[in-house]
Amino acid sequence: MEKNSGNNNKLVPQVSSKRATSYDVARLAGVSQSAVSRCFKTGASVSVKTREKVRKAADELGYQPNAIARGLITRRSNIVAVVITEFTTLNYPEMTSRLNEHLAKHDIHILLFTVGPQSDMTVVLDQIWQYQVDGIIASAPFSEAEIQRCAKRGIPLVFYNRICNDSAVSTVGCDHAEGVKILIDRLVRDGAKRFVVLSGPDDSAVARERLRGATEQIELHRLSMSVLGGDYTYESGVRLTQQVIDGSSLPDAFVCANDVMAIACIDTLRGADLAVPEDVKVVGFDGITVGQWHAYQLTTIEQPLDRMIEATVSMLLERIEDITLPAEKRLFAGKYIDGASA
Amino acid sequence: MEKNSGNNNKLVPQVSSKRATSYDVARLAGVSQSAVSRCFKTGASVSVKTREKVRKAADELGYQPNAIARGLITRRSNIVAVVITEFTTLNYPEMTSRLNEHLAKHDIHILLFTVGPQSDMTVVLDQIWQYQVDGIIASAPFSEAEIQRCAKRGIPLVFYNRICNDSAVSTVGCDHAEGVKILIDRLVRDGAKRFVVLSGPDDSAVARERLRGATEQIELHRLSMSVLGGDYTYESGVRLTQQVIDGSSLPDAFVCANDVMAIACIDTLRGADLAVPEDVKVVGFDGITVGQWHAYQLTTIEQPLDRMIEATVSMLLERIEDITLPAEKRLFAGKYIDGASA
DNA sequence: CACTCGAATGAATTCGAAGTCATTTGGTTG
DNA sequence: CAACCAAATGACTTCGAATTCATTCGAGTG
């Protein structure tokens, strides 16, 4: 039993009790290992007497089935990979935590992966394969080839708030274009004629969708607009707004790529002694908490995060159960928040 | 680019190829399974020729070692549990994402666990045991018994921003009391005499520490203060500030439990036509991004998140390598942010 | 060319739980 | 009481990679 006597005279951790295995429990309960295993599986054929003996022995030893060993034989890890970008401004961390709350109800846990500019998606996928995850939830850019790799492995994949129109893959998202159109309509109804769009980064499909919504709806009303490209950050909102203020003429309304830029816009306008919404109107997109604070009371479109997260989880779980289910795209309408900035 | 033309309409998953094992690779490369295994272990004794053959075969089959099987035999899962509360206002989700970036460098991944008011910590710990994690990072309340359970299992545990003075457990945190004292000193130097402390929830040790700092330092200066109990939220900040405004007299300064409450305080004061800092000064704690936006420019103490996260990771890794290392408490000083609110 | 010695290799074993299958148990029926 | 059938049980095998250990290879030496 003293197997660590010879191997390493320095650094013997001496973790007194190596964790108990199903064999240990079986021995203590006077049953077979198979019986122990069955006791931890719902619906298995075990007598009340045996179940009770095993439960007692397991409690005594502090036994918990080893999920690693179980996963090896069942080919189910009960682990889902969540892939997000390192870009924390986008609230992905919070989404992750919320996803976890839903998945936990199904005894599924989240293994977290972040992709940054330097870390290659290919490398991340390799790591994901290693852990034999049951499914993937992604809020990060996948190439068509990478999507195909998942399909080939038979690992269900659901995108959260990513637009992949040209690919047969499951997605959950918010109707960005439609949301912006609602905002534009309200602005027009309130008399706005000249628009400045503070857009998001070109490489963001969401930003392009929002821009498309704005462009189409403003053209529909045969009004004029100009577009300035930002990157979702407060700083870019400040910079672009200042550019406009320094320019020849002010627009009637700023249509911003997200709430953070809208808030930056409001701050900058106020800094130039311009009143919002009297002198200029400002609208955002997302419905973040900060936007509703007294200082801003942003007019915006709120994404139905709860619904979206729930949909993501249920779509993934369905596809874990039945990998042959066809891809599905679910698009939720945003909710117009009638703030005081427009 | 239209590569999905053929299979798109019926969408056949084509799971044909169950994932390749080391035996498959071995057969294709004409070597033994042992050789394959060695090729994926750095420092193992393999000839260049063999390594090359195996690498080629592995690439061809898209082989990645099964981390589950590996974990079973090595007793190292390369997984660390991160336990946070569901309370997303506290930025734990963001911390999680940052921790992940650091741990990923060491090929360690995060399995996420959230504890809510209803979900028992005991249940969560049971789940953690099942996954044979190598260590635990916790930002959630553990009882002494729960801490002992981890110790007994030989699983290293590091607390992030939790105060556990009465327990021999490793922690990383910010010196809250000291930070508040710096703020008080500045306020006093600028002439403040009467203070209102908008405190955090009683059951938060961090809140109590910050309150202690305020109390001690105000007493040191032989000045007066009153304390109102909130819960870190914007709403509670608004409510308490309004109470004060509605009361008989205004203080010279509000000392808030965190930045969010400080911002609520500023918003509410402004709503009552009071100027900050001219009529009343306001200070917060944390150094959140929003606090630095133009509308607020909060005077506060910034927690050195990067340092703290780095410390958490390195302390945990050290203890995973050598479980016998004694517990250690690391306390970082916050950085005074000289804003425009005090 | 025989002889070392270390590097490289593969067969066999191991980790822990779950599934398979043959066997036993216990309760019911004629 | 024999016969029967379903429920309960345990011996054995399986999952996939790492490790142990005995063996083989190959370069270098006298």
Coordinates of N, CA and C in Angstrom, one line a residue, chain B residues 76-278:
Chain B
R76 N -4.1 14.4 -13.8 CA -4.1 15.8 -14.0 C -5.1 16.1 -15.1
S77 N -6.1 16.9 -14.7 CA -7.1 17.2 -15.8 C -6.7 18.5 -16.5
N78 N -5.8 19.3 -16.0 CA -5.5 20.6 -16.6 C -6.7 21.4 -16.6
I79 N -7.6 21.2 -15.7 CA -8.8 22.0 -15.6 C -8.8 22.6 -14.2
V80 N -9.2 23.9 -14.1 CA -9.3 24.6 -12.9 C -10.7 25.1 -12.7
A81 N -11.3 24.9 -11.6 CA -12.7 25.3 -11.4 C -12.6 26.8 -10.9
V82 N -13.5 27.6 -11.5 CA -13.7 29.0 -11.1 C -15.1 29.1 -10.6
V83 N -15.2 29.5 -9.3 CA -16.5 29.6 -8.7 C -16.8 31.1 -8.4
I84 N -17.9 31.5 -9.1 CA -18.3 32.9 -8.8 C -19.8 32.9 -8.4
T85 N -20.2 34.1 -7.9 CA -21.6 34.2 -7.6 C -22.3 34.7 -8.8
E86 N -23.6 34.5 -8.8 CA -24.4 34.9 -9.9 C -24.5 36.4 -10.0
F87 N -24.1 37.1 -9.0 CA -24.2 38.5 -8.9 C -23.3 39.2 -9.9
T88 N -23.9 39.5 -11.1 CA -23.0 40.0 -12.2 C -22.6 41.4 -12.0
T89 N -23.2 42.2 -11.1 CA -22.8 43.5 -11.0 C -21.3 43.6 -10.5
L90 N -20.8 42.6 -9.9 CA -19.5 42.7 -9.3 C -18.4 42.3 -10.3
N91 N -18.7 42.3 -11.6 CA -17.6 42.1 -12.6 C -16.9 40.8 -12.5
Y92 N -17.5 39.8 -11.8 CA -16.8 38.5 -11.8 C -16.7 37.9 -13.1
P93 N -17.7 38.0 -14.0 CA -17.6 37.4 -15.3 C -16.4 37.9 -16.0
E94 N -16.1 39.2 -15.9 CA -15.0 39.8 -16.6 C -13.7 39.2 -16.0
M95 N -13.7 39.1 -14.7 CA -12.5 38.5 -14.1 C -12.2 37.1 -14.6
T96 N -13.3 36.4 -14.8 CA -13.2 35.0 -15.2 C -12.5 34.9 -16.6
S97 N -13.0 35.8 -17.5 CA -12.4 35.8 -18.8 C -10.9 36.2 -18.8
R98 N -10.6 37.1 -17.9 CA -9.2 37.5 -17.8 C -8.3 36.4 -17.2
L99 N -8.9 35.7 -16.2 CA -8.1 34.6 -15.6 C -7.9 33.6 -16.7
N100 N -8.8 33.4 -17.5 CA -8.7 32.4 -18.6 C -7.5 32.7 -19.5
E101 N -7.4 34.0 -19.8 CA -6.3 34.3 -20.7 C -4.9 34.0 -20.1
H102 N -4.8 34.2 -18.8 CA -3.6 33.9 -18.2 C -3.4 32.3 -18.1
L103 N -4.4 31.6 -17.7 CA -4.3 30.2 -17.5 C -4.0 29.5 -18.8
A104 N -4.6 30.0 -19.9 CA -4.5 29.4 -21.2 C -3.0 29.3 -21.6
K105 N -2.2 30.2 -21.1 CA -0.8 30.2 -21.5 C -0.1 28.9 -20.9
H106 N -0.7 28.4 -19.8 CA -0.2 27.2 -19.2 C -1.0 26.0 -19.7
D107 N -1.8 26.1 -20.7 CA -2.6 25.0 -21.2 C -3.6 24.5 -20.1
I108 N -4.0 25.4 -19.3 CA -5.0 25.1 -18.3 C -6.3 25.7 -18.7
H109 N -7.4 25.0 -18.5 CA -8.7 25.6 -18.8 C -9.6 25.7 -17.7
I110 N -10.6 26.6 -17.9 CA -11.5 26.9 -16.8 C -12.8 26.2 -16.9
L111 N -13.2 25.6 -15.9 CA -14.6 25.0 -15.8 C -15.3 25.9 -14.9
L112 N -16.4 26.5 -15.4 CA -17.1 27.6 -14.7 C -18.2 27.1 -13.8
F113 N -18.3 27.6 -12.6 CA -19.3 27.2 -11.7 C -19.9 28.5 -11.1
T114 N -21.2 28.6 -11.1 CA -21.8 29.8 -10.4 C -22.6 29.3 -9.2
V115 N -22.6 30.0 -8.1 CA -23.4 29.7 -7.0 C -24.4 30.9 -6.8
G116 N -25.7 30.5 -6.7 CA -26.7 31.5 -6.5 C -27.2 31.4 -5.1
P117 N -28.2 32.2 -4.8 CA -28.8 32.1 -3.4 C -29.4 30.7 -3.2
Q118 N -30.0 30.1 -4.3 CA -30.7 28.9 -4.1 C -29.8 27.7 -4.3
S119 N -28.7 27.8 -5.1 CA -27.9 26.6 -5.3 C -26.9 26.5 -4.2
D120 N -26.9 25.4 -3.5 CA -26.0 25.2 -2.4 C -24.6 25.0 -2.8
M121 N -23.7 25.6 -2.0 CA -22.3 25.4 -2.2 C -21.8 24.0 -2.1
T122 N -22.5 23.2 -1.3 CA -22.1 21.8 -1.1 C -22.3 21.1 -2.4
V123 N -23.4 21.4 -3.1 CA -23.7 20.7 -4.3 C -22.7 21.1 -5.4
V124 N -22.3 22.4 -5.4 CA -21.3 22.8 -6.3 C -20.0 22.1 -6.1
L125 N -19.6 22.0 -4.8 CA -18.3 21.3 -4.5 C -18.4 19.9 -5.0
D126 N -19.5 19.2 -4.8 CA -19.6 17.8 -5.2 C -19.4 17.7 -6.7
Q127 N -20.0 18.7 -7.4 CA -19.7 18.7 -8.9 C -18.3 18.9 -9.2
I128 N -17.7 19.8 -8.5 CA -16.2 20.1 -8.7 C -15.4 18.8 -8.5
W129 N -15.7 18.1 -7.5 CA -14.9 16.8 -7.2 C -15.1 15.9 -8.4
Q130 N -16.3 15.8 -8.9 CA -16.5 14.9 -10.0 C -15.5 15.1 -11.2
Y131 N -15.2 16.4 -11.4 CA -14.4 16.7 -12.6 C -12.9 16.7 -12.3
Q132 N -12.5 16.3 -11.1 CA -11.1 16.1 -10.8 C -10.3 17.3 -11.2
V133 N -10.8 18.5 -10.8 CA -10.0 19.7 -11.2 C -8.7 19.7 -10.5
D134 N -7.8 20.4 -11.0 CA -6.4 20.5 -10.4 C -6.4 21.6 -9.4
G135 N -7.4 22.5 -9.4 CA -7.3 23.6 -8.4 C -8.6 24.4 -8.5
I136 N -8.8 25.3 -7.6 CA -10.0 26.1 -7.5 C -9.7 27.5 -7.3
I137 N -10.3 28.4 -8.1 CA -10.3 29.8 -7.8 C -11.7 30.2 -7.4
A138 N -11.8 30.9 -6.3 CA -13.2 31.2 -5.8 C -13.3 32.6 -5.5
S139 N -14.5 33.1 -6.0 CA -14.9 34.5 -5.6 C -16.3 34.3 -5.1
A140 N -16.5 33.5 -4.1 CA -17.8 33.2 -3.6 C -17.6 32.8 -2.2
P141 N -18.7 32.9 -1.4 CA -18.5 32.6 0.0 C -18.4 31.1 0.3
F142 N -17.3 30.8 1.0 CA -17.0 29.4 1.4 C -17.1 29.4 2.9
S143 N -17.7 28.4 3.5 CA -17.7 28.2 4.9 C -16.3 27.6 5.3
E144 N -16.0 27.7 6.5 CA -14.7 27.0 7.0 C -14.7 25.5 6.7
A145 N -15.9 24.9 6.8 CA -16.0 23.5 6.6 C -15.7 23.2 5.1
E146 N -16.2 24.1 4.2 CA -16.0 23.9 2.8 C -14.5 24.0 2.4
I147 N -13.9 25.0 3.0 CA -12.5 25.2 2.8 C -11.7 23.9 3.2
Q148 N -12.1 23.4 4.4 CA -11.5 22.2 4.9 C -11.7 21.0 3.9
R149 N -12.8 20.9 3.3 CA -13.1 19.8 2.4 C -12.1 19.9 1.2
C150 N -11.8 21.1 0.7 CA -10.8 21.2 -0.3 C -9.5 20.8 0.1
A151 N -9.1 21.2 1.3 CA -7.8 20.9 1.9 C -7.7 19.3 2.0
K152 N -8.7 18.7 2.5 CA -8.7 17.3 2.7 C -8.5 16.5 1.4
R153 N -9.1 17.1 0.4 CA -9.0 16.4 -0.9 C -7.7 16.7 -1.6
G154 N -6.9 17.6 -1.0 CA -5.6 18.0 -1.6 C -5.8 18.8 -2.8
I155 N -6.9 19.6 -2.9 CA -7.1 20.5 -4.0 C -6.8 21.9 -3.6
P156 N -5.8 22.5 -4.3 CA -5.4 23.9 -3.9 C -6.5 24.9 -4.2
L157 N -6.6 25.9 -3.4 CA -7.7 26.8 -3.4 C -7.2 28.2 -3.2
V158 N -7.5 29.1 -4.1 CA -7.2 30.5 -3.9 C -8.4 31.4 -4.0
F159 N -8.6 32.2 -3.1 CA -9.7 33.2 -3.1 C -9.3 34.4 -3.8
Y160 N -10.2 34.9 -4.6 CA -10.0 36.2 -5.3 C -10.9 37.3 -4.7
N161 N -10.3 38.3 -4.1 CA -11.1 39.4 -3.6 C -12.1 38.9 -2.5
R162 N -11.7 38.1 -1.7 CA -12.5 37.6 -0.6 C -11.6 37.8 0.7
I163 N -12.3 38.1 1.7 CA -11.5 38.3 3.0 C -11.7 37.1 3.9
C164 N -10.7 36.4 4.2 CA -10.8 35.2 5.1 C -9.7 35.3 6.1
N165 N -9.8 36.3 6.9 CA -8.7 36.5 7.9 C -8.6 35.4 8.9
D166 N -9.7 34.8 9.2 CA -9.7 33.8 10.3 C -9.5 32.4 9.8
S167 N -9.0 32.3 8.5 CA -8.8 31.0 8.0 C -7.4 30.9 7.3
A168 N -6.7 29.8 7.4 CA -5.4 29.7 6.8 C -5.6 29.2 5.3
V169 N -6.0 30.2 4.5 CA -6.3 29.8 3.1 C -5.7 30.9 2.3
S170 N -5.2 30.6 1.1 CA -4.6 31.6 0.2 C -5.6 32.6 -0.3
T171 N -5.3 33.8 -0.3 CA -6.2 34.9 -0.9 C -5.4 35.9 -1.6
V172 N -6.0 36.5 -2.6 CA -5.5 37.7 -3.3 C -6.6 38.7 -3.2
G173 N -6.1 39.9 -2.8 CA -7.1 41.0 -2.7 C -6.5 42.3 -2.7
C174 N -7.4 43.3 -2.5 CA -7.0 44.7 -2.6 C -7.2 45.2 -1.1
D175 N -6.3 46.1 -0.8 CA -6.4 46.7 0.6 C -7.5 47.7 0.7
H176 N -8.7 47.2 0.9 CA -9.8 48.1 0.9 C -9.8 49.2 2.0
A177 N -9.5 48.8 3.2 CA -9.5 49.8 4.3 C -8.5 50.9 4.0
E178 N -7.3 50.4 3.6 CA -6.2 51.4 3.3 C -6.6 52.4 2.2
G179 N -7.3 51.8 1.2 CA -7.7 52.7 0.1 C -8.7 53.7 0.5
V180 N -9.7 53.3 1.3 CA -10.7 54.3 1.8 C -10.0 55.3 2.6
K181 N -9.0 54.9 3.4 CA -8.3 55.9 4.3 C -7.6 57.0 3.4
I182 N -7.0 56.6 2.3 CA -6.4 57.6 1.4 C -7.5 58.6 0.9
L183 N -8.6 58.0 0.6 CA -9.7 58.9 0.1 C -10.1 59.9 1.2
I184 N -10.3 59.4 2.4 CA -10.7 60.2 3.5 C -9.7 61.3 3.7
D185 N -8.4 60.9 3.7 CA -7.4 61.9 4.0 C -7.5 63.1 3.0
R186 N -7.6 62.7 1.7 CA -7.7 63.7 0.7 C -8.9 64.6 0.9
L187 N -10.0 64.0 1.2 CA -11.3 64.8 1.5 C -11.1 65.8 2.6
V188 N -10.4 65.2 3.7 CA -10.2 66.1 4.9 C -9.3 67.2 4.5
R189 N -8.2 66.9 3.8 CA -7.3 68.0 3.4 C -8.0 69.1 2.6
D190 N -9.0 68.6 1.8 CA -9.7 69.6 1.0 C -10.9 70.3 1.8
G191 N -10.9 70.0 3.1 CA -11.9 70.7 3.9 C -13.1 70.0 4.3
A192 N -13.3 68.8 4.0 CA -14.5 68.1 4.3 C -14.5 67.8 5.8
K193 N -15.7 68.0 6.4 CA -15.8 67.7 7.9 C -16.9 66.8 8.2
R194 N -18.0 66.8 7.5 CA -19.1 65.9 7.7 C -19.2 64.9 6.6
F195 N -19.3 63.7 7.0 CA -19.3 62.6 6.0 C -20.6 61.7 6.0
V196 N -21.0 61.3 4.9 CA -22.0 60.2 4.8 C -21.4 59.1 4.1
V197 N -21.4 57.9 4.7 CA -20.9 56.7 4.1 C -22.1 55.9 3.6
L198 N -22.1 55.7 2.2 CA -23.1 54.8 1.6 C -22.4 53.4 1.6
S199 N -22.8 52.6 2.5 CA -22.1 51.3 2.6 C -22.6 50.2 1.8
G200 N -21.9 49.1 1.7 CA -22.4 47.9 0.9 C -23.1 47.0 1.8
P201 N -23.5 45.9 1.3 CA -24.3 44.9 2.1 C -23.5 44.4 3.3
D202 N -24.3 44.2 4.4 CA -23.6 43.7 5.6 C -22.9 42.4 5.5
D203 N -23.5 41.5 4.6 CA -22.9 40.2 4.5 C -21.7 40.2 3.5
S204 N -21.2 41.3 3.1 CA -20.1 41.4 2.2 C -18.9 41.8 3.1
A205 N -17.9 40.9 3.1 CA -16.7 41.2 4.0 C -16.0 42.4 3.4
V206 N -16.0 42.5 2.1 CA -15.3 43.6 1.4 C -16.0 44.9 1.8
A207 N -17.3 44.9 1.8 CA -18.0 46.1 2.3 C -17.7 46.5 3.7
R208 N -17.6 45.5 4.5 CA -17.2 45.8 5.9 C -15.8 46.3 6.1
E209 N -14.9 45.8 5.3 CA -13.5 46.3 5.3 C -13.5 47.8 4.9
R210 N -14.2 48.1 3.8 CA -14.2 49.5 3.3 C -14.9 50.4 4.4
L211 N -15.9 49.9 5.0 CA -16.6 50.7 6.1 C -15.6 50.9 7.2
R212 N -14.9 49.8 7.6 CA -13.9 49.9 8.7 C -12.9 51.0 8.4
G213 N -12.4 51.0 7.2 CA -11.4 52.0 6.8 C -12.0 53.4 7.0
A214 N -13.2 53.6 6.5 CA -13.8 54.9 6.6 C -14.0 55.3 8.1
T215 N -14.5 54.4 8.8 CA -14.8 54.7 10.3 C -13.5 55.1 11.0
E216 N -12.5 54.2 10.8 CA -11.3 54.5 11.6 C -10.6 55.8 11.2
Q217 N -10.6 56.1 9.9 CA -9.9 57.3 9.5 C -10.7 58.6 9.9
I218 N -12.0 58.5 9.8 CA -12.8 59.7 10.2 C -12.7 59.9 11.7
E219 N -12.7 58.8 12.4 CA -12.5 59.0 13.9 C -11.1 59.5 14.2
L220 N -10.1 59.1 13.4 CA -8.8 59.6 13.6 C -8.7 61.1 13.5
H221 N -9.5 61.6 12.5 CA -9.5 63.0 12.3 C -10.5 63.7 13.3
R222 N -11.2 62.9 14.1 CA -12.2 63.4 15.0 C -13.3 64.2 14.3
L223 N -13.7 63.6 13.2 CA -14.8 64.2 12.5 C -16.0 63.3 12.6
S224 N -17.1 63.9 12.1 CA -18.4 63.1 12.2 C -18.8 62.4 10.9
M225 N -19.5 61.4 11.1 CA -20.0 60.7 9.9 C -21.3 59.9 10.3
S226 N -22.1 59.6 9.2 CA -23.2 58.7 9.4 C -23.2 57.7 8.3
V227 N -23.7 56.5 8.6 CA -23.6 55.4 7.7 C -25.0 55.0 7.3
L228 N -25.1 54.8 6.0 CA -26.4 54.2 5.4 C -26.1 52.9 4.7
G229 N -26.9 51.9 4.9 CA -26.5 50.6 4.3 C -27.2 50.4 3.0
G230 N -26.4 50.1 2.0 CA -26.9 49.8 0.6 C -26.5 48.4 0.2
D231 N -26.5 48.2 -1.1 CA -26.2 46.8 -1.5 C -25.4 46.8 -2.8
Y232 N -24.6 47.8 -3.0 CA -23.7 47.9 -4.2 C -24.4 48.3 -5.5
T233 N -25.7 48.3 -5.5 CA -26.4 48.6 -6.8 C -26.7 50.1 -7.0
Y234 N -26.9 50.4 -8.2 CA -27.2 51.8 -8.6 C -28.5 52.3 -7.9
E235 N -29.5 51.4 -7.9 CA -30.7 51.7 -7.2 C -30.6 52.1 -5.8
S236 N -29.8 51.3 -5.1 CA -29.6 51.6 -3.7 C -28.8 52.9 -3.5
G237 N -27.9 53.2 -4.4 CA -27.2 54.5 -4.3 C -28.2 55.7 -4.5
V238 N -29.1 55.5 -5.4 CA -30.1 56.6 -5.7 C -30.9 56.8 -4.4
R239 N -31.4 55.7 -3.9 CA -32.4 55.7 -2.8 C -31.7 56.4 -1.6
L240 N -30.5 55.9 -1.2 CA -29.9 56.5 0.0 C -29.5 57.9 -0.2
T241 N -29.0 58.3 -1.4 CA -28.7 59.7 -1.6 C -29.9 60.6 -1.5
Q242 N -31.0 60.1 -2.0 CA -32.2 60.9 -2.0 C -32.7 61.1 -0.5
Q243 N -32.5 60.0 0.3 CA -32.8 60.1 1.7 C -32.0 61.2 2.3
V244 N -30.7 61.3 2.0 CA -29.9 62.3 2.6 C -30.3 63.7 2.1
I245 N -30.6 63.8 0.8 CA -31.0 65.1 0.3 C -32.3 65.6 1.0
D246 N -33.2 64.6 1.2 CA -34.5 65.0 1.8 C -34.3 65.3 3.3
G247 N -33.2 64.9 3.8 CA -33.0 65.1 5.3 C -32.7 66.6 5.6
S248 N -32.3 66.8 6.8 CA -32.1 68.1 7.3 C -30.9 68.8 6.7
S249 N -29.8 68.1 6.7 CA -28.6 68.8 6.2 C -27.7 67.9 5.4
L250 N -27.0 68.6 4.4 CA -26.1 67.8 3.5 C -24.7 67.7 4.2
P251 N -24.1 66.5 3.9 CA -22.7 66.4 4.3 C -21.8 67.1 3.4
D252 N -20.5 67.1 3.7 CA -19.5 67.7 2.8 C -19.1 66.7 1.7
A253 N -19.2 65.4 2.1 CA -18.8 64.4 1.2 C -19.5 63.0 1.4
F254 N -19.7 62.4 0.3 CA -20.3 61.0 0.3 C -19.1 60.1 0.0
V255 N -19.0 59.1 0.9 CA -18.0 58.0 0.7 C -18.8 56.7 0.4
C256 N -18.6 56.3 -0.9 CA -19.5 55.2 -1.4 C -18.8 53.9 -1.4
A257 N -19.6 52.8 -1.2 CA -19.0 51.5 -1.1 C -18.4 51.0 -2.4
N258 N -18.9 51.5 -3.5 CA -18.3 51.2 -4.8 C -18.6 52.2 -5.8
D259 N -18.0 52.1 -7.0 CA -18.2 53.1 -8.0 C -19.6 53.3 -8.5
V260 N -20.3 52.1 -8.6 CA -21.6 52.2 -9.1 C -22.5 53.0 -8.2
M261 N -22.4 52.8 -6.9 CA -23.2 53.6 -5.9 C -22.7 55.1 -6.0
A262 N -21.4 55.3 -6.2 CA -21.0 56.7 -6.3 C -21.6 57.4 -7.5
I263 N -21.7 56.7 -8.6 CA -22.2 57.2 -9.8 C -23.7 57.5 -9.6
A264 N -24.4 56.6 -8.9 CA -25.8 56.8 -8.6 C -25.9 58.1 -7.7
C265 N -25.0 58.2 -6.8 CA -25.0 59.3 -5.9 C -24.9 60.6 -6.7
I266 N -23.9 60.7 -7.6 CA -23.7 61.9 -8.4 C -24.9 62.2 -9.2
D267 N -25.5 61.2 -9.9 CA -26.7 61.4 -10.7 C -27.8 62.0 -9.8
T268 N -28.0 61.5 -8.7 CA -29.1 61.9 -7.8 C -28.8 63.3 -7.3
L269 N -27.6 63.6 -6.9 CA -27.3 65.0 -6.4 C -27.5 66.0 -7.6
R270 N -27.1 65.6 -8.8 CA -27.3 66.5 -9.9 C -28.7 66.7 -10.2
G271 N -29.5 65.6 -10.0 CA -30.9 65.7 -10.2 C -31.6 66.7 -9.3
A272 N -30.9 66.9 -8.1 CA -31.5 67.8 -7.1 C -30.8 69.2 -7.2
D273 N -30.2 69.4 -8.4 CA -29.5 70.7 -8.7 C -28.3 71.0 -7.7
L274 N -27.7 69.9 -7.3 CA -26.5 70.1 -6.5 C -25.3 69.9 -7.3
A275 N -24.3 70.7 -7.2 CA -23.1 70.5 -8.0 C -22.0 69.6 -7.3
V276 N -21.5 68.7 -8.1 CA -20.4 67.9 -7.6 C -19.1 68.3 -8.3
P277 N -18.0 68.6 -7.7 CA -17.8 68.5 -6.2 C -18.1 69.8 -5.5
E278 N -18.5 70.9 -6.2 CA -18.6 72.2 -5.5 C -19.5 72.1 -4.2

